[in-house]
Coordinates of C-alpha atoms and ligand atoms in Angstrom, one line a residue:
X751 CA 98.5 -24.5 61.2
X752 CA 100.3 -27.9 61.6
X753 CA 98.5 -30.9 62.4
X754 CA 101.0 -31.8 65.0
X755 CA 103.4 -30.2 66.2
X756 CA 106.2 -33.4 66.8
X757 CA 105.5 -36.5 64.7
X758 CA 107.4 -39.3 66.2
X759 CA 107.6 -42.4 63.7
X760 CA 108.4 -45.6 65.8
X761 CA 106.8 -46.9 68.8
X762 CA 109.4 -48.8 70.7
X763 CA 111.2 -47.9 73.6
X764 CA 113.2 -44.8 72.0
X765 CA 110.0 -43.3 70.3
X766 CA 107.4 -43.6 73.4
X767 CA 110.3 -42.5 75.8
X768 CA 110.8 -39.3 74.2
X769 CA 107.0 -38.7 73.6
X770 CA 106.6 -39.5 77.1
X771 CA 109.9 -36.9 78.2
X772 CA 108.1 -34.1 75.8
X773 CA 105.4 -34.2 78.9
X774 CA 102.5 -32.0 76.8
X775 CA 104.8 -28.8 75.8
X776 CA 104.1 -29.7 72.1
X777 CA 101.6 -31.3 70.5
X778 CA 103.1 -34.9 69.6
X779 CA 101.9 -37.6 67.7
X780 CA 103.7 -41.3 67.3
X781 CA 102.6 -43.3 64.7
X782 CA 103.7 -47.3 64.5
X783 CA 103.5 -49.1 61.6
X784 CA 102.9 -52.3 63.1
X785 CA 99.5 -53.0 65.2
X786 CA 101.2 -52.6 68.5
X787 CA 104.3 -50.6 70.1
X788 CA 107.1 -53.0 71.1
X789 CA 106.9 -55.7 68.2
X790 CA 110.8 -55.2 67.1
X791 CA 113.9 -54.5 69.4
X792 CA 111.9 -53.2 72.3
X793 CA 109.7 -56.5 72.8
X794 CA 113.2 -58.6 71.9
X795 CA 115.8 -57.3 74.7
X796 CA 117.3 -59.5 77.7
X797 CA 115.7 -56.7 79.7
X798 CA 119.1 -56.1 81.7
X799 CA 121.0 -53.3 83.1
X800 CA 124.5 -53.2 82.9
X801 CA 127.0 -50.1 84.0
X802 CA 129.4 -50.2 81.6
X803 CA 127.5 -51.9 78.8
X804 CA 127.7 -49.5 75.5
X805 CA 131.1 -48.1 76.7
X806 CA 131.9 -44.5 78.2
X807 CA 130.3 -42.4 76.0
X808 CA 126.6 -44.7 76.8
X809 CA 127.6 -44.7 80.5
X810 CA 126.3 -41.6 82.0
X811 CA 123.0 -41.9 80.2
X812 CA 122.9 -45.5 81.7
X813 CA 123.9 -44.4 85.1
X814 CA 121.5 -41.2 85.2
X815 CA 118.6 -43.8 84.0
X816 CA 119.1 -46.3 87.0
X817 CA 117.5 -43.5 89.5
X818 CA 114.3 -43.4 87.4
X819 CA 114.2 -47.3 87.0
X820 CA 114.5 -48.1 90.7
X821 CA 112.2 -45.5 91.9
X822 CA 109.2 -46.4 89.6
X823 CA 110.0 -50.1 90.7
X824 CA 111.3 -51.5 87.8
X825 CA 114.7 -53.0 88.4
X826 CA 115.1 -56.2 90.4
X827 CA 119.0 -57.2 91.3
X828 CA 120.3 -59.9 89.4
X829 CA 124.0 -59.3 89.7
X830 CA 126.7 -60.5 87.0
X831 CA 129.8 -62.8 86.9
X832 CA 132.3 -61.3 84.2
X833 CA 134.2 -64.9 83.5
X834 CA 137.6 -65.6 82.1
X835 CA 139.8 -68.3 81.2
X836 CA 143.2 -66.3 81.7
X837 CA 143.1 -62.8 80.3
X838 CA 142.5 -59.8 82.4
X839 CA 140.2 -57.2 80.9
X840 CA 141.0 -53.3 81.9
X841 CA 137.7 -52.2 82.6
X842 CA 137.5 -55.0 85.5
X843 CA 139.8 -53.4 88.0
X844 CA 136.7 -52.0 89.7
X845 CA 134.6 -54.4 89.9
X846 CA 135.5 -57.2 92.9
X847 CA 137.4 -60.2 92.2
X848 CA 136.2 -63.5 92.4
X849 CA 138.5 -66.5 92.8
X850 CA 137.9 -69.9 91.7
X851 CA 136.2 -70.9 94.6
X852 CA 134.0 -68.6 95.1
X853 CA 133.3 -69.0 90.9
X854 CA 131.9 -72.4 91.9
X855 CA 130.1 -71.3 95.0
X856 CA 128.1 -68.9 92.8
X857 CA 128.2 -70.9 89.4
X858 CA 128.0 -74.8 90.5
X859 CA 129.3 -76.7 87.7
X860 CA 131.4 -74.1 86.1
X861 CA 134.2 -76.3 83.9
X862 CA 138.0 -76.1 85.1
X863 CA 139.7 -74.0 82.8
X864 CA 137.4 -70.9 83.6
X865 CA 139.7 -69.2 86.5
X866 CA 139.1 -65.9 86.9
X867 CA 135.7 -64.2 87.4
X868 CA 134.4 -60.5 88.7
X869 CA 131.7 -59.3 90.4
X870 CA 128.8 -56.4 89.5
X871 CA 126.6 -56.6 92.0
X872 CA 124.6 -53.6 90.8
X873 CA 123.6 -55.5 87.2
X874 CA 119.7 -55.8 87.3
X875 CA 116.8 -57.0 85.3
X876 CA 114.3 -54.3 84.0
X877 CA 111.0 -54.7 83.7
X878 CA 111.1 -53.1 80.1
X879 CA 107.1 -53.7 79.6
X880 CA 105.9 -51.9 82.4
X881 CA 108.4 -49.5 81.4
X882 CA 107.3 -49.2 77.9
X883 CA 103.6 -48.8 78.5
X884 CA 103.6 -46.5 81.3
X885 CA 106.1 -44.0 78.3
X886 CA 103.2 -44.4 76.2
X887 CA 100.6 -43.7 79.0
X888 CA 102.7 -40.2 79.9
X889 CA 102.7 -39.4 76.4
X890 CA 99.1 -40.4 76.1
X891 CA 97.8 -38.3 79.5
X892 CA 99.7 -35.3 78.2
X893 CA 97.8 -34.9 75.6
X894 CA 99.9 -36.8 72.8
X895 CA 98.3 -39.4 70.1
X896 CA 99.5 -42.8 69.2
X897 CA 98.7 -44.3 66.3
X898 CA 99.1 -48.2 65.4
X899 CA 99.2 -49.6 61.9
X900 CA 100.3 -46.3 60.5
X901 CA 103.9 -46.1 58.6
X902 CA 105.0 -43.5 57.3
X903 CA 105.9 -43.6 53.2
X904 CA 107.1 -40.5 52.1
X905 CA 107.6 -37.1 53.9
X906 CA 108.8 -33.8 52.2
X907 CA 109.6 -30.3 53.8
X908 CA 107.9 -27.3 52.4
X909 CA 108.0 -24.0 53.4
X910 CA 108.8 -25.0 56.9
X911 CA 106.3 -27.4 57.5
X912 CA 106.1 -31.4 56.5
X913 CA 104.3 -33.3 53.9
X914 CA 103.6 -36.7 55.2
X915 CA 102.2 -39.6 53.8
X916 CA 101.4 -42.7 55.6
X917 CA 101.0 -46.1 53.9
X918 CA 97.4 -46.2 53.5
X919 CA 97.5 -42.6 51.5
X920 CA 96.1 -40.5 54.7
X921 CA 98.1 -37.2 54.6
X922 CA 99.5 -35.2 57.6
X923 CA 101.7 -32.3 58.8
X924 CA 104.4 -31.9 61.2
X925 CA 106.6 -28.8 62.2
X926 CA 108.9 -31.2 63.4
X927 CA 109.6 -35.1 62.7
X928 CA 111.4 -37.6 64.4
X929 CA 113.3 -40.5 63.3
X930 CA 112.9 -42.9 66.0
X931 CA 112.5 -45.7 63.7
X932 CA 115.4 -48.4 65.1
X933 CA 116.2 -50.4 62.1
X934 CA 114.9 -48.9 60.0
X935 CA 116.0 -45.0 61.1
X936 CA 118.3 -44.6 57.8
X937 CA 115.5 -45.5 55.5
X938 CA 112.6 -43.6 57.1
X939 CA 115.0 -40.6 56.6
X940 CA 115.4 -41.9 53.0
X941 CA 111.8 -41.8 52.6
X942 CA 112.0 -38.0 54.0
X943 CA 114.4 -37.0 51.2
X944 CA 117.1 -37.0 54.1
X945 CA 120.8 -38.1 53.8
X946 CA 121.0 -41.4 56.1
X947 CA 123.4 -41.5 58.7
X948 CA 124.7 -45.3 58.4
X949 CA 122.5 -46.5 61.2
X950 CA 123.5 -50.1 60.8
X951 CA 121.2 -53.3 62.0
X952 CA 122.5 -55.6 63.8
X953 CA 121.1 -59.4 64.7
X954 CA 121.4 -60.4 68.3
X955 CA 120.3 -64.3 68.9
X956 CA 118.3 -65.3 72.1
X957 CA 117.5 -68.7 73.2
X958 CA 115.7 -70.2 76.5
X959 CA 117.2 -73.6 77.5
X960 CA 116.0 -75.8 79.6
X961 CA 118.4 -77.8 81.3
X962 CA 119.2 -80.7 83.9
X963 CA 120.1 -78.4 86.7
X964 CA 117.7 -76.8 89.3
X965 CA 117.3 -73.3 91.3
X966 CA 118.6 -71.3 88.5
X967 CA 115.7 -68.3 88.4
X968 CA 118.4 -66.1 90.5
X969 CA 121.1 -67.2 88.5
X970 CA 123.1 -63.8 88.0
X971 CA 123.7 -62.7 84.8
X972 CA 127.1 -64.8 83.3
X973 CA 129.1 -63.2 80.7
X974 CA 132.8 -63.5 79.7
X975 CA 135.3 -60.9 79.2
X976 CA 135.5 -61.7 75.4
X977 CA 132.3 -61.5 74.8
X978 CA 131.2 -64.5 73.1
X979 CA 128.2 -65.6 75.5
X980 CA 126.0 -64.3 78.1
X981 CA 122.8 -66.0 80.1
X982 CA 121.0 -65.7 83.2
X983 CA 118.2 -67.4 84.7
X984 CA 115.2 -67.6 83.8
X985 CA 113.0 -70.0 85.3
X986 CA 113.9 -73.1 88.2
X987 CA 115.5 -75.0 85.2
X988 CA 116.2 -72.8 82.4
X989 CA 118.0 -70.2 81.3
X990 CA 118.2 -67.1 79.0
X991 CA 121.3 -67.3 76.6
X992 CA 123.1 -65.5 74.0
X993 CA 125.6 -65.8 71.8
X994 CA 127.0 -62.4 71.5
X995 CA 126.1 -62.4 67.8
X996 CA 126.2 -59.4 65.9
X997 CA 125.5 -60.3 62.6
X998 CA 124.8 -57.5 59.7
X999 CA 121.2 -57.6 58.4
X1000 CA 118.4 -55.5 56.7
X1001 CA 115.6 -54.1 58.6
X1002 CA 113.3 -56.7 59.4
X1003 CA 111.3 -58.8 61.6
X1004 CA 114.3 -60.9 62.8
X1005 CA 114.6 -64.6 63.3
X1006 CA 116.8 -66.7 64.7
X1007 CA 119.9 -68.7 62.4
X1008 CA 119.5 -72.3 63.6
X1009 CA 123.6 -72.0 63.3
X1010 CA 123.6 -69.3 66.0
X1011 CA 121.4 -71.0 68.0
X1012 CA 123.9 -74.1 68.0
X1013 CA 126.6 -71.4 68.5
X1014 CA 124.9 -70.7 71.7
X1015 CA 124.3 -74.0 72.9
X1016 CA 128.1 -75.1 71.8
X1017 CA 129.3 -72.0 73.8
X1018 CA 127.2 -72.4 77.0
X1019 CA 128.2 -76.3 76.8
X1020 CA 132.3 -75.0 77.3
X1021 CA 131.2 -72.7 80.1
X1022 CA 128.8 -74.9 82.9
X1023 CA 128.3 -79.3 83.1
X1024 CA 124.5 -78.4 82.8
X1025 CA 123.2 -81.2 80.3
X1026 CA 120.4 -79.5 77.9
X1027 CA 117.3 -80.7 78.2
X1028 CA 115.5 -78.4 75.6
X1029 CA 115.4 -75.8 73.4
X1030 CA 112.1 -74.3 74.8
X1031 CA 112.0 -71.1 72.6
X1032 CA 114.4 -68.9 70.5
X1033 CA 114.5 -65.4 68.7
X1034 CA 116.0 -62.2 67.5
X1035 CA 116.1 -59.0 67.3
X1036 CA 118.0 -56.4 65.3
X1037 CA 120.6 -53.9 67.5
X1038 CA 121.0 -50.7 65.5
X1039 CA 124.1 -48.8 65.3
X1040 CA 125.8 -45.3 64.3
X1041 CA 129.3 -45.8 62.8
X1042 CA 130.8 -44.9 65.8
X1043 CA 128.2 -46.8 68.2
X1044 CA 126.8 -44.1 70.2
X1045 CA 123.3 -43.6 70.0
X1046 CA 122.4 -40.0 67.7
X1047 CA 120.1 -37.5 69.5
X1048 CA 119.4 -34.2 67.7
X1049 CA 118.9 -32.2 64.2
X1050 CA 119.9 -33.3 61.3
X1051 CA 122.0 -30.1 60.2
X1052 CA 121.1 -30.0 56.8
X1053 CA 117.8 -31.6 56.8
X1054 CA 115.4 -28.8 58.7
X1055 CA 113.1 -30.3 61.2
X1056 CA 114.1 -33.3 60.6
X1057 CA 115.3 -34.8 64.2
X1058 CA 117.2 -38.3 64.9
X1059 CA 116.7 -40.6 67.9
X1060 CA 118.3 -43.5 66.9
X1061 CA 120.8 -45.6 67.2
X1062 CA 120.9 -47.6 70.4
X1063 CA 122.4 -50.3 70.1
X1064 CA 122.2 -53.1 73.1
X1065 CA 121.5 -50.2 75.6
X1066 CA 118.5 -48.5 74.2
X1067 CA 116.1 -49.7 77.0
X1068 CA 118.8 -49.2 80.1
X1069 CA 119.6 -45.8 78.7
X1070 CA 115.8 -44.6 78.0
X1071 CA 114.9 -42.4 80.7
X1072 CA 117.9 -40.5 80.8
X1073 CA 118.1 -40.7 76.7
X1074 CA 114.6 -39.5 76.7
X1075 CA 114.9 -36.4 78.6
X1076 CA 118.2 -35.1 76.8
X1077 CA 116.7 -36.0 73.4
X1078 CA 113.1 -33.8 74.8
X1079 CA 115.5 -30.8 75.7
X1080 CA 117.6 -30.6 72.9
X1081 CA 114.4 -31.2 70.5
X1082 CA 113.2 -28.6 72.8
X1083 CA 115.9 -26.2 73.1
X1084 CA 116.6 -26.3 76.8
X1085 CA 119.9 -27.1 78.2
X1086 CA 120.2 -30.7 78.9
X1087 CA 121.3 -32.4 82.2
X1088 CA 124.0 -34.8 80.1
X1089 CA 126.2 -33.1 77.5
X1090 CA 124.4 -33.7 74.6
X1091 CA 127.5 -33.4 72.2
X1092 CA 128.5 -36.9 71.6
X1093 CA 125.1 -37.7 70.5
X1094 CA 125.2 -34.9 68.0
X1095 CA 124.1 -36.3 64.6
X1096 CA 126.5 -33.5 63.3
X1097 CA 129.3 -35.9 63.8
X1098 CA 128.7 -37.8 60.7
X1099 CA 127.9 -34.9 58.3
Ligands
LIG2204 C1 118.3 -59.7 71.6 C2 118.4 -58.3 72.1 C3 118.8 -58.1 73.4 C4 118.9 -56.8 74.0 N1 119.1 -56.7 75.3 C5 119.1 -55.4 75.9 C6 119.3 -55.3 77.3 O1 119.5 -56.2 78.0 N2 119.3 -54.0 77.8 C7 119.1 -52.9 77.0 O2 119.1 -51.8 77.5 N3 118.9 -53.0 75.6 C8 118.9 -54.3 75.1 N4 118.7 -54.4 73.7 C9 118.6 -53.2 72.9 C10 117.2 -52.6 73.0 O3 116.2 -53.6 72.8 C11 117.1 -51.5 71.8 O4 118.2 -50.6 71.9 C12 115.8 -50.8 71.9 O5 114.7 -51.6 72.0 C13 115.7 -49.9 70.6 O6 114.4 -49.3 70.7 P1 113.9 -48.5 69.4 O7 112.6 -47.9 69.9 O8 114.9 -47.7 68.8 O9 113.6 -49.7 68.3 P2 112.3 -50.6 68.1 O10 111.8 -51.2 69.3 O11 112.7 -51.6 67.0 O12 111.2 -49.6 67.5 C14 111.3 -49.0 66.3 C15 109.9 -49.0 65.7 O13 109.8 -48.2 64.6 C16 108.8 -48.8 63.8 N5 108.9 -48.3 62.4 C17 109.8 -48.6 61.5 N6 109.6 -47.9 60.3 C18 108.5 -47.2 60.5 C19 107.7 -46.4 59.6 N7 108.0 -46.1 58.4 N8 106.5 -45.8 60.1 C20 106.1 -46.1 61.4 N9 106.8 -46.9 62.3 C21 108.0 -47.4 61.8 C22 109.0 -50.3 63.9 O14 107.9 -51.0 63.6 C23 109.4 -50.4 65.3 O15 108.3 -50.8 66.2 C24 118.6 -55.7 73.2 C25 118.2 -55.8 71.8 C26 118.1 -57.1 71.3 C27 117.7 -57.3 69.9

């Protein structure tokens, strides 16, 4: 006799979808180490969904996810302008052409040398907290636990069954245990005696400007094909902005670089004659990524029980739903709507 049957460790988006997508069949309990879900990536994101964003192999679980998004009232359009000073970009051949002046109709004040632009009309802004807490309510009304303010230490598997030991000394068992610990996936699987994977963090800057130019809250989402910026509106006068960054990092509560945030403001300067007013707030949050950056959904092969949900990168709240559900049938054993095999953590062993 197990206490639980599925301990999920990690309470944002990836944890509470799959608890959520698991819908009662097992008994599940998450445990968080902080004192609420949704302190680290999953509170951080620009909350938007993008088709292609993640590449081909992230696509499908994006596309299948829009469905559930839309239905439960979650997405709002927002649109985006791919920008471009000259080159052409392959993946852009099916989205709609936009020439200069119709650039300037849609961005007013867009500098001279940008000529080129495309259109996504279906790019949209999820409401990733309503999304979030209604996973956690599913999981919650099926029957499922979740636990703040518990990490987990140390786990070990014996005789089919695991050891755990949370921070505070208070033992547990699990049949099965989850790694949906973003950052920190590889060393909660290190504290389980299990082989990391390479999961890599990844430091992604935001900052909110507020600038000299009005009517921006619809502002589609601006980006440019070389992916050094992106921002959207916000507010009447300010925006959302990014500059693309990816820089390595340890797990951790991530803060901004005051040199990424002048990155960002340097970069956004070359791309609209918006004077900026203000920085009105900044942060960060850590991306995670497999070596090959597709997100890892199933057994460890050589680590029994042990099951990874990890790795997703800048798409893990776009991709949830439909992540969610493949994750909760291969965990499961049932066949899975998406072919689960790219997500196979068997790739890296
Ligand atoms: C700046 C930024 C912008 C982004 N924009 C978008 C976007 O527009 N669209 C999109 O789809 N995605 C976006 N993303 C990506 C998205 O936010 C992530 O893919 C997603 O939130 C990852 O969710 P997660 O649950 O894996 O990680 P997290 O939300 O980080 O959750 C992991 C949790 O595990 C907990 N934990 C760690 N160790 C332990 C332990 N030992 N015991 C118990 N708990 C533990 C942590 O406290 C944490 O709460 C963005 C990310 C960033 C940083």
């Amino acid at each position: 006799m197990v206490d639980t049957d599925i301990l999920i460790v990690g309470g944002g988006i990836a944890g509470a979808a799959l608890g959520a997508a698991l819908d009662g069949r097992r008994s599940t309990l998450l445990i968080e180490s902080e004192d609420f879900c949704g302190r680290h990536a999953t509170g951080r994101s620009a909350a938007f969904w993008l088709e292609n964003y993640g590449g081909p192999a992230v696509a499908p679980l994006t596309r299948a996810s829009r469905a559930i998004l839309a239905e439960r009232g979650w997405l709002s359009p927002r649109g985006a302008i791919h920008l471009s000073r000259g080159e052409t970009g392959d993946a852009l051949t099916r989205l709609e052409p936009l020439n200069r002046a119709q650039l300037e109709a849609r961005i007013p004040g867009l500098r001279g040398d940008w000529r080129r632009g495309w259109s996504e009309p279906s790019c949209a802004d999820i409401d990733v907290a309503a999304l979030h807490l209604d996973c956690l309510a599913r999981l919650r009304h099926a029957g499922g636990k979740v636990r703040t303010g518990a990490a987990l230490a140390t786990a070990r598997r014996r005789r089919g069954v695991w050891h755990v030991a949370l921070d505070d000394g208070e033992k547990l068992t699990a049949s099965i245990l989850v790694d949906a610990a973003g950052a920190w996936a590889d060393e909660v699987a290190l504290r389980a005696g299990v082989a990391p994977l390479g999961i890599a963090p990844k430091r992604r800057t935001m900052v909110q400007l507020r600038v000299a130019r009005s009517g921006l809250r619809d502002l589609p989402l601006v980006t440019d094909i070389a992916a050094s910026f992106y921002f959207k509106g916000e507010s009447d006068r300010s925006i959302w902005l990014s500059p693309h960054d990816e820089a390595d990092s340890v797990p951790c509560d991530a803060a901004p670089d005051e040199i990424d945030v002048a990155i960002a403001i340097a970069r956004f300067e070359e791309v609209v004659d918006w004077p900026v007013e203000a920085v009105e707030r900044s942060w960060a949050g850590l991306r995670s990524f497999a070596p090959d950056r597709n997100p890892v959904y199933g057994f460890d092969r050589v680590a029994e029980g042990f099951f990874w949900c990890a790795g997703q990168g800048g798409f893990g709240i776009q991709t949830a739903p439909a992540a969610a559900a493949l994750a909760a049938a291969v965990l499961l054993g049932e066949a899975p709507a998406i072919d689960p095999a790219a997500f196979d953590p068997a790739r890296f062993r």
